[in-house]
mmCIF file of C-alpha atoms in Angstrom:
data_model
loop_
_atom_site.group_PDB
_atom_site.id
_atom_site.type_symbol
_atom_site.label_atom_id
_atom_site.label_comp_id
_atom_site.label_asym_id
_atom_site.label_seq_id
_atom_site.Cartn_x
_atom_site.Cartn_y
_atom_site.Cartn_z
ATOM 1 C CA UNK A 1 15.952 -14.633 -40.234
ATOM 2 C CA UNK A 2 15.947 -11.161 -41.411
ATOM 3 C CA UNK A 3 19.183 -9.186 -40.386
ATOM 4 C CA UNK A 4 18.813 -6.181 -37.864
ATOM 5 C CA UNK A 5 19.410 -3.256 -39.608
ATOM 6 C CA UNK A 6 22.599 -1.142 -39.308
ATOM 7 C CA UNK A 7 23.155 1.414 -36.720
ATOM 8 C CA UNK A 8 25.610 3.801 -38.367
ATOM 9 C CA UNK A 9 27.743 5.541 -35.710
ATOM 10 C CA UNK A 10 28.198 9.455 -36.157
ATOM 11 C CA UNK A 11 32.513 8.701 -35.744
ATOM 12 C CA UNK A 12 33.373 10.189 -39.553
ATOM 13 C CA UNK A 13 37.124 10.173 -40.211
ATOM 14 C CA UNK A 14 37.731 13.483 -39.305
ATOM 15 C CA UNK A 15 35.833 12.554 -35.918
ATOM 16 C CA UNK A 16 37.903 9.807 -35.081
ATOM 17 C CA UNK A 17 40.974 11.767 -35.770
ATOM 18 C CA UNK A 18 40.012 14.436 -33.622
ATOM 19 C CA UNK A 19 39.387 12.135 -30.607
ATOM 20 C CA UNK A 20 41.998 10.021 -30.979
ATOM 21 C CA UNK A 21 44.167 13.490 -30.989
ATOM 22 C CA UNK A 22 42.960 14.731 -27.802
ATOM 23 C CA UNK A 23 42.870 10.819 -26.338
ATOM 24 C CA UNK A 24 46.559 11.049 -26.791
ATOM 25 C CA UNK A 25 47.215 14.795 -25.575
ATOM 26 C CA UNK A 26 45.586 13.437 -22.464
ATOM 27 C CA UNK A 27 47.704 10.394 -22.759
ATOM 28 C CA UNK A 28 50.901 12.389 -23.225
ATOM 29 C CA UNK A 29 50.216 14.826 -20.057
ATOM 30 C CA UNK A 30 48.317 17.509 -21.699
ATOM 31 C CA UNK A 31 44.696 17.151 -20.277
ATOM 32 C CA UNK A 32 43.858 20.732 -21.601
ATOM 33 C CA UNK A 33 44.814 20.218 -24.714
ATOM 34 C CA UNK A 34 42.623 16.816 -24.617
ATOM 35 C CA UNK A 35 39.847 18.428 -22.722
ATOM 36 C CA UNK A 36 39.295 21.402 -25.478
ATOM 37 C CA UNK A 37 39.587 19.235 -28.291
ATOM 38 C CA UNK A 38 37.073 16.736 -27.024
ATOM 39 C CA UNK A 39 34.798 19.352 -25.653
ATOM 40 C CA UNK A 40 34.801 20.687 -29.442
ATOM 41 C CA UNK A 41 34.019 17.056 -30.569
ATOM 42 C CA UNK A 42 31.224 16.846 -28.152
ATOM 43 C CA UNK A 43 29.215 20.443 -29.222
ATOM 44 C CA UNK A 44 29.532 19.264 -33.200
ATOM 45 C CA UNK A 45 28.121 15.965 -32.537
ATOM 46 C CA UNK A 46 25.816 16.560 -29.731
ATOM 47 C CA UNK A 47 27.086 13.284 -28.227
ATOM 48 C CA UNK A 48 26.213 12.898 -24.007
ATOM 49 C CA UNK A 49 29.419 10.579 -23.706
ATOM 50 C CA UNK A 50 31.871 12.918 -25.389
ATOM 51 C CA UNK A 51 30.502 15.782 -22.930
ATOM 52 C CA UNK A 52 30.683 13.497 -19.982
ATOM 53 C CA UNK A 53 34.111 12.482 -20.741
ATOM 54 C CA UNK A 54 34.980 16.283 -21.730
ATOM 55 C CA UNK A 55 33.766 17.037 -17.949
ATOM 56 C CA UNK A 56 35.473 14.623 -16.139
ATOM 57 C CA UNK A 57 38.601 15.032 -18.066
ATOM 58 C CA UNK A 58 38.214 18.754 -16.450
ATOM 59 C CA UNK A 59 37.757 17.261 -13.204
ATOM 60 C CA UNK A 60 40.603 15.112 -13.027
ATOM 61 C CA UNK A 61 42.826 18.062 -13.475
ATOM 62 C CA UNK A 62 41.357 19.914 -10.832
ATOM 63 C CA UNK A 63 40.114 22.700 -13.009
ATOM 64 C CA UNK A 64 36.228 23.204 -11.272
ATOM 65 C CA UNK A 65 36.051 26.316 -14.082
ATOM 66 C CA UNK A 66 36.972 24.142 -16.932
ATOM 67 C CA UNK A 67 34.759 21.383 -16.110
ATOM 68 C CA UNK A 68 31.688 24.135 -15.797
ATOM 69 C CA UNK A 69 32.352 25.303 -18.464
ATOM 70 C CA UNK A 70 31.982 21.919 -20.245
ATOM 71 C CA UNK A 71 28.632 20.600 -18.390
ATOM 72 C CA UNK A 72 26.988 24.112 -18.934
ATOM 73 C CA UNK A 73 27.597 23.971 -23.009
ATOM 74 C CA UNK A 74 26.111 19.961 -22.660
ATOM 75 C CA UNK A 75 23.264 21.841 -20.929
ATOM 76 C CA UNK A 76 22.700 24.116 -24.012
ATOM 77 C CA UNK A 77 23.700 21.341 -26.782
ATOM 78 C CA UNK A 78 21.161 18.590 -24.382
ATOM 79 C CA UNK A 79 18.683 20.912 -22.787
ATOM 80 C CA UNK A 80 17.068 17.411 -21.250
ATOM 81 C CA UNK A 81 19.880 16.175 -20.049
ATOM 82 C CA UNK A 82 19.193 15.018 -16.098
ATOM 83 C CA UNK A 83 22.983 13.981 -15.970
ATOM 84 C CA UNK A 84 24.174 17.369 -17.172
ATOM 85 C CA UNK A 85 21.554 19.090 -14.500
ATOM 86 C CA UNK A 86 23.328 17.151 -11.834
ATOM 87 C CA UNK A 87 27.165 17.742 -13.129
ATOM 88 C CA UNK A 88 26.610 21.207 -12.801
ATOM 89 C CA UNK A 89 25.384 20.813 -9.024
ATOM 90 C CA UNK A 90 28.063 18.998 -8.495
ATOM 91 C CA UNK A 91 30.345 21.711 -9.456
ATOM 92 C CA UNK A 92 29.184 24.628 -8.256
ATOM 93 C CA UNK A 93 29.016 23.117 -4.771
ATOM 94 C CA UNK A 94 32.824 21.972 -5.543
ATOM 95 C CA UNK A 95 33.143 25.217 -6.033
ATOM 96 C CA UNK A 96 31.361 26.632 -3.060
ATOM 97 C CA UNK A 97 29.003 28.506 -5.581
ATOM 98 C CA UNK A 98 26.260 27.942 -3.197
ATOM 99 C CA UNK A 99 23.525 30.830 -4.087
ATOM 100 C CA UNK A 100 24.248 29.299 -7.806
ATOM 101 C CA UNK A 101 23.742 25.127 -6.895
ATOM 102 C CA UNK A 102 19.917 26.897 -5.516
ATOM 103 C CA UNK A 103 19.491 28.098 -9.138
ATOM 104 C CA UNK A 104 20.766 25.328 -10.677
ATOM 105 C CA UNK A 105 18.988 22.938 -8.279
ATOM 106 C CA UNK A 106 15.467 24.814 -8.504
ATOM 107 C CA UNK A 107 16.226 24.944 -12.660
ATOM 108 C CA UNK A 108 16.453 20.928 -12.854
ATOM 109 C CA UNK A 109 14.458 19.870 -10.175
ATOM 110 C CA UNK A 110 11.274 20.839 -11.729
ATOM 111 C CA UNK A 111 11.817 19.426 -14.842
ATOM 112 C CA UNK A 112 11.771 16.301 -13.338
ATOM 113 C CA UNK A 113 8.356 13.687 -13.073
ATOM 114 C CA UNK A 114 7.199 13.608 -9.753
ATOM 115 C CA UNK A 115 7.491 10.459 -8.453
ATOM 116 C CA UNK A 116 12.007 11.658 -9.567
ATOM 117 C CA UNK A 117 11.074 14.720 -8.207
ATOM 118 C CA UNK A 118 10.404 13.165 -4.478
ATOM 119 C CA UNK A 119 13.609 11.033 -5.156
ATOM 120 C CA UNK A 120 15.925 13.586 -5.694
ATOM 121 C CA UNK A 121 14.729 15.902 -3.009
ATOM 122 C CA UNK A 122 15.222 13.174 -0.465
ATOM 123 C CA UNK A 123 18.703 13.284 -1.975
ATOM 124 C CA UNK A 124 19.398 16.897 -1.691
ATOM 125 C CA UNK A 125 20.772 17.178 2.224
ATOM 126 C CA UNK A 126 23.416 14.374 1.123
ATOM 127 C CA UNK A 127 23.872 16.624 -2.214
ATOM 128 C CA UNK A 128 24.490 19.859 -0.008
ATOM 129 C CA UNK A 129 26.181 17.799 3.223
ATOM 130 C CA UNK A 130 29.603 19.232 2.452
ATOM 131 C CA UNK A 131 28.866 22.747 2.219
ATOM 132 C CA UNK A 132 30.601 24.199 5.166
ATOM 133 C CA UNK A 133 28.143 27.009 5.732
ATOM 134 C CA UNK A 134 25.209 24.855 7.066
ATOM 135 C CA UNK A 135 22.777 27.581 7.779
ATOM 136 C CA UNK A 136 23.503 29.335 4.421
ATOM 137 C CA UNK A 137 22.758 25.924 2.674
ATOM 138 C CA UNK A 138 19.836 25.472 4.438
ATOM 139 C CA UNK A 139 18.622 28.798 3.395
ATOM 140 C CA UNK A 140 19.465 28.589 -0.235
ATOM 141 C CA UNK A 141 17.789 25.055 -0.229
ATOM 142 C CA UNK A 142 14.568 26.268 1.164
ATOM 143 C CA UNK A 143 13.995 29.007 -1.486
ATOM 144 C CA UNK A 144 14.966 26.397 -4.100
ATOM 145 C CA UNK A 145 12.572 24.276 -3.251
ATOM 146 C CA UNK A 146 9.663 26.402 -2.396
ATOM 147 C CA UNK A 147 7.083 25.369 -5.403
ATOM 148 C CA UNK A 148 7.317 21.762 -3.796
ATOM 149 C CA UNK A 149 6.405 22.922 -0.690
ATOM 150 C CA UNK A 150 3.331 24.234 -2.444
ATOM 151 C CA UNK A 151 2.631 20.834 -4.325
ATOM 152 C CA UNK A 152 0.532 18.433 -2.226
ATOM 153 C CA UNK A 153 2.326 15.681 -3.862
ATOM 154 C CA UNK A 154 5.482 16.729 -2.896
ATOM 155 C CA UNK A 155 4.891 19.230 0.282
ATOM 156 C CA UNK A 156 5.950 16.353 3.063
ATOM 157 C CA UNK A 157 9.539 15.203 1.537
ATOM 158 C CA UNK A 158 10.400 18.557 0.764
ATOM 159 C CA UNK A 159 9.610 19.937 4.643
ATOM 160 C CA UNK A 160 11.204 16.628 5.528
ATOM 161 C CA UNK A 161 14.547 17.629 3.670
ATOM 162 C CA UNK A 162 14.489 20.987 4.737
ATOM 163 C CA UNK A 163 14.262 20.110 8.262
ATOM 164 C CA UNK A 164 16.893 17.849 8.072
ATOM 165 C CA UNK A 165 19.161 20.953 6.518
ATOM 166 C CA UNK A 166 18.275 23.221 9.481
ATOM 167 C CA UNK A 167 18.788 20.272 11.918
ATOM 168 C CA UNK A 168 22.226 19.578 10.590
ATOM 169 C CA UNK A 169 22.391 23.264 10.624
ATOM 170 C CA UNK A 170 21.784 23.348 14.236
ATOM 171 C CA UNK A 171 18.483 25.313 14.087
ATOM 172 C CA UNK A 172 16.120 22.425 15.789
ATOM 173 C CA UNK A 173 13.107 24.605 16.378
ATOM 174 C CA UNK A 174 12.799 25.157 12.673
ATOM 175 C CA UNK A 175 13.578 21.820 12.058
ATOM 176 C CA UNK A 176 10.863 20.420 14.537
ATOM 177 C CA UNK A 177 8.278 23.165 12.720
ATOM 178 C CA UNK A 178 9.488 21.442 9.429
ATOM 179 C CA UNK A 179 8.601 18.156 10.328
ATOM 180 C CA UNK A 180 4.982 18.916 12.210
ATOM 181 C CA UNK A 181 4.527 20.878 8.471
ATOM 182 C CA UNK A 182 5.230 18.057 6.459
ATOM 183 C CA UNK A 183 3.343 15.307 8.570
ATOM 184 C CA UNK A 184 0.238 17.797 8.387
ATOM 185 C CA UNK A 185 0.838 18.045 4.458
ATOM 186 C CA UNK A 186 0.381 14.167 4.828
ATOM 187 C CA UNK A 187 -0.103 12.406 7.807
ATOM 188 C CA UNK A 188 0.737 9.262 6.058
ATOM 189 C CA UNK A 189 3.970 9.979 4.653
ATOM 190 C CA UNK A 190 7.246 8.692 6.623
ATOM 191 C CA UNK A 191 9.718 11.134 5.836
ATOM 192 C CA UNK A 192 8.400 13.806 8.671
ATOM 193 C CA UNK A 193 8.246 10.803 11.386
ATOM 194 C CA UNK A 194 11.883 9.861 10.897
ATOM 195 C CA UNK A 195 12.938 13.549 11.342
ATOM 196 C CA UNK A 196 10.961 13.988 14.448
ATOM 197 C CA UNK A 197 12.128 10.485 15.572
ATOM 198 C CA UNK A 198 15.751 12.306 15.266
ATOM 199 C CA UNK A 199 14.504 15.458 16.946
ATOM 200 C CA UNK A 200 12.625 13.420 20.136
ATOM 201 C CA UNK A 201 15.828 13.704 22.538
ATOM 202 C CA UNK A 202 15.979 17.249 21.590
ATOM 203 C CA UNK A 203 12.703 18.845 21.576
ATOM 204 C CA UNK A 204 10.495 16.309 22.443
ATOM 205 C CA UNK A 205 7.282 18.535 23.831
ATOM 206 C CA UNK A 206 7.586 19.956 20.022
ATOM 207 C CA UNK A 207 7.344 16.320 18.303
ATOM 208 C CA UNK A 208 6.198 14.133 21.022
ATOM 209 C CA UNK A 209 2.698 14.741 19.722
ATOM 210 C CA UNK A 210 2.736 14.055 16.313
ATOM 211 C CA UNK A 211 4.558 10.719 16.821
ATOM 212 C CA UNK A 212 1.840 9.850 19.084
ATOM 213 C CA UNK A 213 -0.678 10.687 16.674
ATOM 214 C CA UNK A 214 1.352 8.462 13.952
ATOM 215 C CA UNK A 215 1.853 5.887 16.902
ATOM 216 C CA UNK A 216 -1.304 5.453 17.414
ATOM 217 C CA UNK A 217 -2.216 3.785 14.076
ATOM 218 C CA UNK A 218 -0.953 1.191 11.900
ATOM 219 C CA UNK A 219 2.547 2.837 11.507
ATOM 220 C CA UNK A 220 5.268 1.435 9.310
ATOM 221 C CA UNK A 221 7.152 -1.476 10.882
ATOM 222 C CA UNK A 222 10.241 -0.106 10.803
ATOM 223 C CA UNK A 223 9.238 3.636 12.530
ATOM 224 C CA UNK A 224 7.788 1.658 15.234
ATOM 225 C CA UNK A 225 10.898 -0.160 15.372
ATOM 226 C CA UNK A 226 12.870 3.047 15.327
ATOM 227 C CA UNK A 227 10.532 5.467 17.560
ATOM 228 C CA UNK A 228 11.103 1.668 20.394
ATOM 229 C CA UNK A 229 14.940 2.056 19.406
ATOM 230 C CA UNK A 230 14.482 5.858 20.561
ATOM 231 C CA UNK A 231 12.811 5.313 23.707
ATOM 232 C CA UNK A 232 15.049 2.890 24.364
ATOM 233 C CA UNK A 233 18.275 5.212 24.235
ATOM 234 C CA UNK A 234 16.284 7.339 26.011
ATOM 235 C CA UNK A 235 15.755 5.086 28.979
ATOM 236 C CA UNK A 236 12.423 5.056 28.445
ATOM 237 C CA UNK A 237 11.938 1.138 28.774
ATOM 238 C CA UNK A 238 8.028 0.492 29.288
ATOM 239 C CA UNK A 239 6.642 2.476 26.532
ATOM 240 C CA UNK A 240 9.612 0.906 24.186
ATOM 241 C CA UNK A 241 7.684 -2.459 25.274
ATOM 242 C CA UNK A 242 4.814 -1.739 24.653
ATOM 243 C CA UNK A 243 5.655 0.213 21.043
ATOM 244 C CA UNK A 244 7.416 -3.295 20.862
ATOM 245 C CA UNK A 245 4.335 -5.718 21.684
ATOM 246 C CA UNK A 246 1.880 -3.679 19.312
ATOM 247 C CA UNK A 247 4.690 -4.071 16.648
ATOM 248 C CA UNK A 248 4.609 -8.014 16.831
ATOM 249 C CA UNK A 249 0.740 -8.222 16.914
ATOM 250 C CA UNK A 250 0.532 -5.773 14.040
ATOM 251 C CA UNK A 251 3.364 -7.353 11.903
ATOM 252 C CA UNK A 252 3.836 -10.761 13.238
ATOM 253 C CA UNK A 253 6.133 -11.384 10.051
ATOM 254 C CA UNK A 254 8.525 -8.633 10.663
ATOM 255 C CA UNK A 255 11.433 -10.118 11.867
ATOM 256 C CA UNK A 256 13.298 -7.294 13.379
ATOM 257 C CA UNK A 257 10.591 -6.871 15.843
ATOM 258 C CA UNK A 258 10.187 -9.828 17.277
ATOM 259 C CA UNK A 259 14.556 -9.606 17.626
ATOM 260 C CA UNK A 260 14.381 -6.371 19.918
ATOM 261 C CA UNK A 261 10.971 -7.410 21.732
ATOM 262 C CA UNK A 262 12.845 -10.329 23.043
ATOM 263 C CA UNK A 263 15.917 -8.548 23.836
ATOM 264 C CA UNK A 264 14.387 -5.971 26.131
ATOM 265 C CA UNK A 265 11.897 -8.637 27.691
ATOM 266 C CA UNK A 266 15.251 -10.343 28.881
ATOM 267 C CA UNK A 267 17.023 -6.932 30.036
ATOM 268 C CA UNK A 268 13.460 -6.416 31.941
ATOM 269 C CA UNK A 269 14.221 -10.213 33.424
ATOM 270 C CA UNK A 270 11.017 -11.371 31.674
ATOM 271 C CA UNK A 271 12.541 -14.428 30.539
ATOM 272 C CA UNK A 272 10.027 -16.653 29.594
ATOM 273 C CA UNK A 273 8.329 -14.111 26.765
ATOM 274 C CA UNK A 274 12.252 -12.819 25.521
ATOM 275 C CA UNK A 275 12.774 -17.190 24.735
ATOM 276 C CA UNK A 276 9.061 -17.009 22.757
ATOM 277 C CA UNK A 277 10.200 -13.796 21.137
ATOM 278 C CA UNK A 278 13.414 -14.489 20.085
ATOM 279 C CA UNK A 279 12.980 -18.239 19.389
ATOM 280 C CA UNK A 280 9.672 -16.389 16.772
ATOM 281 C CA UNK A 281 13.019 -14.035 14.937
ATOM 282 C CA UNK A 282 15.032 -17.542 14.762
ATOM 283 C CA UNK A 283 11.908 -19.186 13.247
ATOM 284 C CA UNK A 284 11.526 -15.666 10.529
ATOM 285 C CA UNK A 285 15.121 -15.822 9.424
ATOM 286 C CA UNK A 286 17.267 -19.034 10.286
ATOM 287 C CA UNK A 287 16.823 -20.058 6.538
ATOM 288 C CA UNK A 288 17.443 -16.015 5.151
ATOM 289 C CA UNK A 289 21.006 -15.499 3.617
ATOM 290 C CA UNK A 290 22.667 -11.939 4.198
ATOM 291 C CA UNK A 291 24.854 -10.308 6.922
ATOM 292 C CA UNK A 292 21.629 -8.778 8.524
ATOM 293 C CA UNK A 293 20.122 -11.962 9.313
ATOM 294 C CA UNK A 294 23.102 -14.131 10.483
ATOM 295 C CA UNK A 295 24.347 -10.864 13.128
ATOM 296 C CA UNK A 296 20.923 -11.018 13.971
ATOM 297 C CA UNK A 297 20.773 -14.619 14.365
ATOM 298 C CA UNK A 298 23.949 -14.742 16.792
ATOM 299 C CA UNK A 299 22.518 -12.002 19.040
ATOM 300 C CA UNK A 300 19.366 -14.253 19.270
ATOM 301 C CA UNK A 301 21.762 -16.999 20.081
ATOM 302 C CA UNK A 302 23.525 -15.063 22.702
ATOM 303 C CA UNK A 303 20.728 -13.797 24.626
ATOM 304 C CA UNK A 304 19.331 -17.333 24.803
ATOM 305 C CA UNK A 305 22.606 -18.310 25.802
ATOM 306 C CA UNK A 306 22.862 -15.164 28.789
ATOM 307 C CA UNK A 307 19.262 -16.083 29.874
ATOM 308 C CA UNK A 308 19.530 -19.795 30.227
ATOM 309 C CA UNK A 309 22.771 -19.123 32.268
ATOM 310 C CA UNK A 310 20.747 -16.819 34.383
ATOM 311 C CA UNK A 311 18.288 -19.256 35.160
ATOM 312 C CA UNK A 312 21.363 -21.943 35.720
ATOM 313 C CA UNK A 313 20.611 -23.754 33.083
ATOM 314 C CA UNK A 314 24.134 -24.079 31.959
ATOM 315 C CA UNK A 315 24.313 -26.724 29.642
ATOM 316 C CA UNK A 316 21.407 -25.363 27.540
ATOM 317 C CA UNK A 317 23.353 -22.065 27.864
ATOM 318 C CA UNK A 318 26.058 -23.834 26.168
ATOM 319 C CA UNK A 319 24.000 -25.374 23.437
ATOM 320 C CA UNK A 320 22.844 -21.771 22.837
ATOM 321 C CA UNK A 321 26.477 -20.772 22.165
ATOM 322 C CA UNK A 322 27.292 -23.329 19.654
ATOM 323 C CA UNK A 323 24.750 -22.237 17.711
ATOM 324 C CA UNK A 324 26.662 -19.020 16.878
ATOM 325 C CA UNK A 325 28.713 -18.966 13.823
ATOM 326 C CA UNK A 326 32.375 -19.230 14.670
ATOM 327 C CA UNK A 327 32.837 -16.521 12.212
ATOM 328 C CA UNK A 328 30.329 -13.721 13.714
ATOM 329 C CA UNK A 329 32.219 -10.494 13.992
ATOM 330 C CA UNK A 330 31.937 -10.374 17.998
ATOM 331 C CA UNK A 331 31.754 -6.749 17.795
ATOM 332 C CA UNK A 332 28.286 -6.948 15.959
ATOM 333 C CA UNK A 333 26.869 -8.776 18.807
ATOM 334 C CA UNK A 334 28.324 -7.040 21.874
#
């Protein structure tokens, strides 16, 4: 067969000599020395690995100026670079150059195809999380971000993300008029639900009704799992069971589900539907591998175990309990 034809690298002599000279400054305890001289390497050649190890080489001796430096001149030698776009977030929040990371964010967010685009501004409240001045990040994010807001396609993660900022930021009545904005920029869209969900102890006359109104139809399994996890914490046991019940008719292969529907039923003392219930989550996952399934598994196995005992049935209670794994973290099922 024919061979595949040769892929000539750009490493010249000269090259080689030049990295392996700033390699060994590095090597030898002279990371400024290593960084210039590989930083030169990388503009002459263009190459995104030189600059990336130019920047980090920065970064590992703590100097945030040196490494900008670096990831702005990959930005001007790689205008397309996503990975330089996100160095240079990186450090200017390092460097609590907050107004900047807006810029910067606002500059490489756009360039982005939108189905990225919605990925990385879900990201951007973990991006900005350690920003100490919460309100001024929130702020900064919101102007940064303002075309999406515009965007139909993207109008419901970015209110989502910046009412998450001005929740963390400890405004909640902008962060509950965030969320009502983005569920009526799409009424289908999850991100808004979840941040109400987190607002509902809070401000619940403000997102009550939305949730409802999302409620009400064929919601995700896993929001109706988390708005009957809500309720629950907030003592609010009947309308958890019957958020629970709709959930199991709706999605009768959604394991979870049927796992908390049959743990409430037997802290309501409705025994007989908690056994159906969570003898229908042992039936979903007894043959699924992964940590998930087996701590679920062994909280089935206990609350079969509490409510046979309860009913005095204590040899089946037993049988219940040797069921669990003998090596189930007992804090998982407490």
């Amino acid at each position: 067969c024919a061979e595949p034809p040769v892929q000539n690298s750009k490493l010249n002599a000269v090259l080689f000599y030049q990295l392996l000279l700033g390699e060994l400054n590095v090597r030898e305890g002279e990371p400024g020395s290593g960084f210039a001289i590989i930083l030169d390497a990388a503009r002459k050649t263009k190459d995104e690995a030189l600059f990336v190890r130019a920047t980090d080489l920065a970064l590992q001796s703590r100097s945030g100026e040196a490494a900008l430096q670096a990831a702005r001149s990959w930005k001007t030698s790689l205008p397309e670079s996503q990975e330089a776009n996100r160095y240079i977030l990186q450090i200017l929040l390092a460097l609590n150059r907050v107004e900047e990371a807006g810029q910067a964010l606002k500059t490489s967010l756009f360039s982005l195809p939108i189905q990225e685009q919605l990925a990385a501004i879900g990201a951007i409240p973990r991006v900005f999380s350690r920003v100490q001045d919460k309100n001024f990040a929130a702020k900064v994010v919101e102007q940064a971000i303002a075309a999406a807001i515009r965007n139909p396609e993207t109008a419901a993660s970015a209110w989502t993300t910046i009412g998450r900022m001005k929740r963390d930021a400890g405004e909640i009545q902008p962060a509950a008029e965030a969320a009502r904005a983005g569920h009526a920029a799409n009424g289908n869209a999850p991100g808004p639900i979840m941040l109400a969900l987190s607002l509902l102890n809070v401000v619940p006359s403000e997102v009550q009704p939305m949730i409802t109104r999302y409620m009400a139809g064929d919601a995700l399994p896993d929001l109706r799992l988390g708005y009957a996890r809500t309720l629950i914490d907030l003592g609010q046991m009947q309308p958890a069971l019957l958020q629970l019940n709709q959930l199991s008719k709706q999605n009768p292969e959604f394991a979870p589900g049927w796992l908390f529907l049959g743990l409430l039923q037997s802290d309501l003392s409705q025994f007989a539907p908690a056994e159906l219930s969570l003898q229908r989550f042992i039936k979903l996952v007894e043959n699924t591998k992964g940590s998930d399934a087996s701590g679920g598994l062994s909280e089935a196995y206990l609350a079969l175990s509490q409510i046979a005992q309860k009913q005095g049935q204590l040899a089946q209670a037993d049988q219940w309990l040797a069921r669990i794994p003998p090596d189930t973290d007992p804090l998982k099922i407490a």
